[in-house]
GROMACS .gro file of C-alpha atoms in nm:
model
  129
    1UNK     CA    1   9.718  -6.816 -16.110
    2UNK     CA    2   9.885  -6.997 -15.829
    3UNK     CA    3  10.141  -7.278 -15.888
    4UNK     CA    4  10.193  -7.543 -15.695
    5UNK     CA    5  10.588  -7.662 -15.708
    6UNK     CA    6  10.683  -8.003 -15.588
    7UNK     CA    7  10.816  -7.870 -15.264
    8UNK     CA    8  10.473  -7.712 -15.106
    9UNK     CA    9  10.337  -8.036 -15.234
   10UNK     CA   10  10.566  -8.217 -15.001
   11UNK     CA   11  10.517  -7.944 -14.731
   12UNK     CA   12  10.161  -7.989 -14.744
   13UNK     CA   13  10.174  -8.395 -14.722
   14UNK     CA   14  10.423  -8.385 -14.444
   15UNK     CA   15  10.179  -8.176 -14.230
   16UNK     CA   16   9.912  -8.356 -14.341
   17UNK     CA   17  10.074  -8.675 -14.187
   18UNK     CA   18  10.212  -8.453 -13.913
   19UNK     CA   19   9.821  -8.391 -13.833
   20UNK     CA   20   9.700  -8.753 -13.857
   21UNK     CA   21   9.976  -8.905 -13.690
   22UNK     CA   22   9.907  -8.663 -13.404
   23UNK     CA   23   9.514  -8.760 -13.419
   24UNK     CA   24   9.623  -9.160 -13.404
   25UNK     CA   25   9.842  -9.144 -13.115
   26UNK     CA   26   9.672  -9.288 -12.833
   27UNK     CA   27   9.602  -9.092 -12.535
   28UNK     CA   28   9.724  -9.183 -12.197
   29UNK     CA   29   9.557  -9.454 -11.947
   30UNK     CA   30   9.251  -9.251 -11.694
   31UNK     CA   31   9.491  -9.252 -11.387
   32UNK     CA   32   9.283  -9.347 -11.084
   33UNK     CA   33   9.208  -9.053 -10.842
   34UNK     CA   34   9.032  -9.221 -10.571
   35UNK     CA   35   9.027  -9.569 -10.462
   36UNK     CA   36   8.881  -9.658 -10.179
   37UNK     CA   37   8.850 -10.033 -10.036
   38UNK     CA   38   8.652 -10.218  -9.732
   39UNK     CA   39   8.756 -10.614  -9.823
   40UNK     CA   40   8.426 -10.827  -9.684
   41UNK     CA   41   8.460 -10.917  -9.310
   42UNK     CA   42   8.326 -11.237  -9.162
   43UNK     CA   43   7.984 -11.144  -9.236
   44UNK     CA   44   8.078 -11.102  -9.613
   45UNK     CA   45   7.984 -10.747  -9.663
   46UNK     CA   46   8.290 -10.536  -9.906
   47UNK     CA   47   8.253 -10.221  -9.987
   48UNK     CA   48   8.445 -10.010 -10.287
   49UNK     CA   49   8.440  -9.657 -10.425
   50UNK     CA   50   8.650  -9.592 -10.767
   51UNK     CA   51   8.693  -9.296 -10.962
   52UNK     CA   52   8.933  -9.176 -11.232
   53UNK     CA   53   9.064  -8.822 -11.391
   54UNK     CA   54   8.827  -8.894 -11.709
   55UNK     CA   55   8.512  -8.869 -11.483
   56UNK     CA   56   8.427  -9.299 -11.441
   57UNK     CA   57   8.278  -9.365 -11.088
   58UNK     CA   58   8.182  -9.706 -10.972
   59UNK     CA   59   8.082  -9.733 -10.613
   60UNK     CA   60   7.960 -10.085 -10.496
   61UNK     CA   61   7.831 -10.273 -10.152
   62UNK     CA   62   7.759 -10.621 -10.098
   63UNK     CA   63   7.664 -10.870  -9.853
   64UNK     CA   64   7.606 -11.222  -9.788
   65UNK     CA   65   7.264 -11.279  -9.742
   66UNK     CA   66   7.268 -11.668  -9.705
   67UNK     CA   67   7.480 -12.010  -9.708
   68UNK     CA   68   7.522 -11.932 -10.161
   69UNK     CA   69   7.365 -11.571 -10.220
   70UNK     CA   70   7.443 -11.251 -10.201
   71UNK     CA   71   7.338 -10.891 -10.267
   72UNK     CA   72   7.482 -10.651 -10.435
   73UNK     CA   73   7.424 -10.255 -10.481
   74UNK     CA   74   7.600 -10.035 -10.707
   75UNK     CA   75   7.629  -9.676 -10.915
   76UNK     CA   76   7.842  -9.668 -11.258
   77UNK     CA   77   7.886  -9.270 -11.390
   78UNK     CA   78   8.083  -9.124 -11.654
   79UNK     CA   79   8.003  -8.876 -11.958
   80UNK     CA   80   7.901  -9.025 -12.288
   81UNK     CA   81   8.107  -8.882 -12.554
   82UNK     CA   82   7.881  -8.645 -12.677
   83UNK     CA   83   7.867  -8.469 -12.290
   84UNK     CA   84   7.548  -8.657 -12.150
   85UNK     CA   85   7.572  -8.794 -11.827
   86UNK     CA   86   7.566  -9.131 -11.777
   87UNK     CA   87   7.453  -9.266 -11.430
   88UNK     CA   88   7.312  -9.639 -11.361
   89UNK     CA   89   7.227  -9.760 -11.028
   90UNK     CA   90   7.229 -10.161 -10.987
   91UNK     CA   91   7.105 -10.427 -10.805
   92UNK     CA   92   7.240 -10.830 -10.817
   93UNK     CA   93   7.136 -11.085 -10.624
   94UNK     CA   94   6.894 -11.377 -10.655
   95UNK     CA   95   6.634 -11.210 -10.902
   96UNK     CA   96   6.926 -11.192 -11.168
   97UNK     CA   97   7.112 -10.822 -11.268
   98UNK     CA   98   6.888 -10.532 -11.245
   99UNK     CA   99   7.044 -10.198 -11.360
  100UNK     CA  100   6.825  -9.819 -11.335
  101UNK     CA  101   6.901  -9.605 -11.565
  102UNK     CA  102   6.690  -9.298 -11.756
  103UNK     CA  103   6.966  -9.366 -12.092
  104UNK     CA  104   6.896  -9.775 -12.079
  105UNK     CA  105   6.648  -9.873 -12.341
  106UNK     CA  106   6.278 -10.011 -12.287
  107UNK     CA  107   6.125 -10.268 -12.450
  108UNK     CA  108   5.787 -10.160 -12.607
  109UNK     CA  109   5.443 -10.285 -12.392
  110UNK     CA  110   5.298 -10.612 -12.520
  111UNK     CA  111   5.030 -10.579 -12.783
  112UNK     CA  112   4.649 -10.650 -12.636
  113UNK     CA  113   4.612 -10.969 -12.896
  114UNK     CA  114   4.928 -11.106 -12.751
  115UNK     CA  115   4.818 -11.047 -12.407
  116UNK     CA  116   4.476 -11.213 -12.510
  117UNK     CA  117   4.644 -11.511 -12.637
  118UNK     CA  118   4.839 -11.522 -12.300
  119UNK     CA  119   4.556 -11.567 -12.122
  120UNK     CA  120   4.349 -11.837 -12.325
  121UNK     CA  121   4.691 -12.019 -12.306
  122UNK     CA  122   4.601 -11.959 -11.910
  123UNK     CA  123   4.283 -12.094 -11.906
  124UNK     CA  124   4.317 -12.349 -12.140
  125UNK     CA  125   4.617 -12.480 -11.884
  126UNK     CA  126   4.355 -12.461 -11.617
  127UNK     CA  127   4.078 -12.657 -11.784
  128UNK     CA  128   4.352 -12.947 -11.816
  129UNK     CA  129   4.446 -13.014 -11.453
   0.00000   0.00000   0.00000
């Protein structure tokens, strides 16, 4: 039979806290390992690369492309917590945010009687005019 006295009860609890307490701390802060900058010229165009020791890259270029728009091109990587790689290429300009990426979620293909009704909504606008 094994006994259990009060003090490996205590011995056991204080490493058991030991262990959790170890678990909670936070880790430290990614430090930033490359940082590269190009600020926009006259013409508007910037340029930045980032990347830190936990494996984040950003790179990004952009340009002015008239008096009030712009364009911008980018790639975000890093490593999902499970170990899959991450990588999304972007474009932004005056068609809205448009990321690329194998990992982003699709939306499913409209159904046919949906894209039926679509088009008697079509025709039935064109028989008004």
């Amino acid at each position: 039979m094994i006994y259990c006295t009060a003090s490996s009860h205590q011995t056991f609890l204080l490493l058991l806290v030991s262990v959790a307490a170890a678990l909670a701390r936070p880790q430290a802060p990614p430090s930033i390992i490359r940082n590269i900058r190009f600020e926009p010229d006259d013409d508007g165009h910037y340029e930045f690369e980032i990347e830190t020791s936990d494996g984040l890259r950003r790179s990004e270029t952009g340009s002015q492309t008239g008096p009030e728009s712009q364009t911008i091109k980018g790639v975000i990587s890093f490593t999902l917590p499970d170990g899959t790689p991450f990588e999304m290429t972007f474009v932004a300009d005056e068609n809205g945010f448009r990321p690329q990426s194998s990992l982003l979620p699709v939306a499913p293909p409209m159904p046919a009687h949906s894209l039926r009704q679509l088009r008697l909504a079509a025709l039935d606008s064109d028989e008004d005019k």
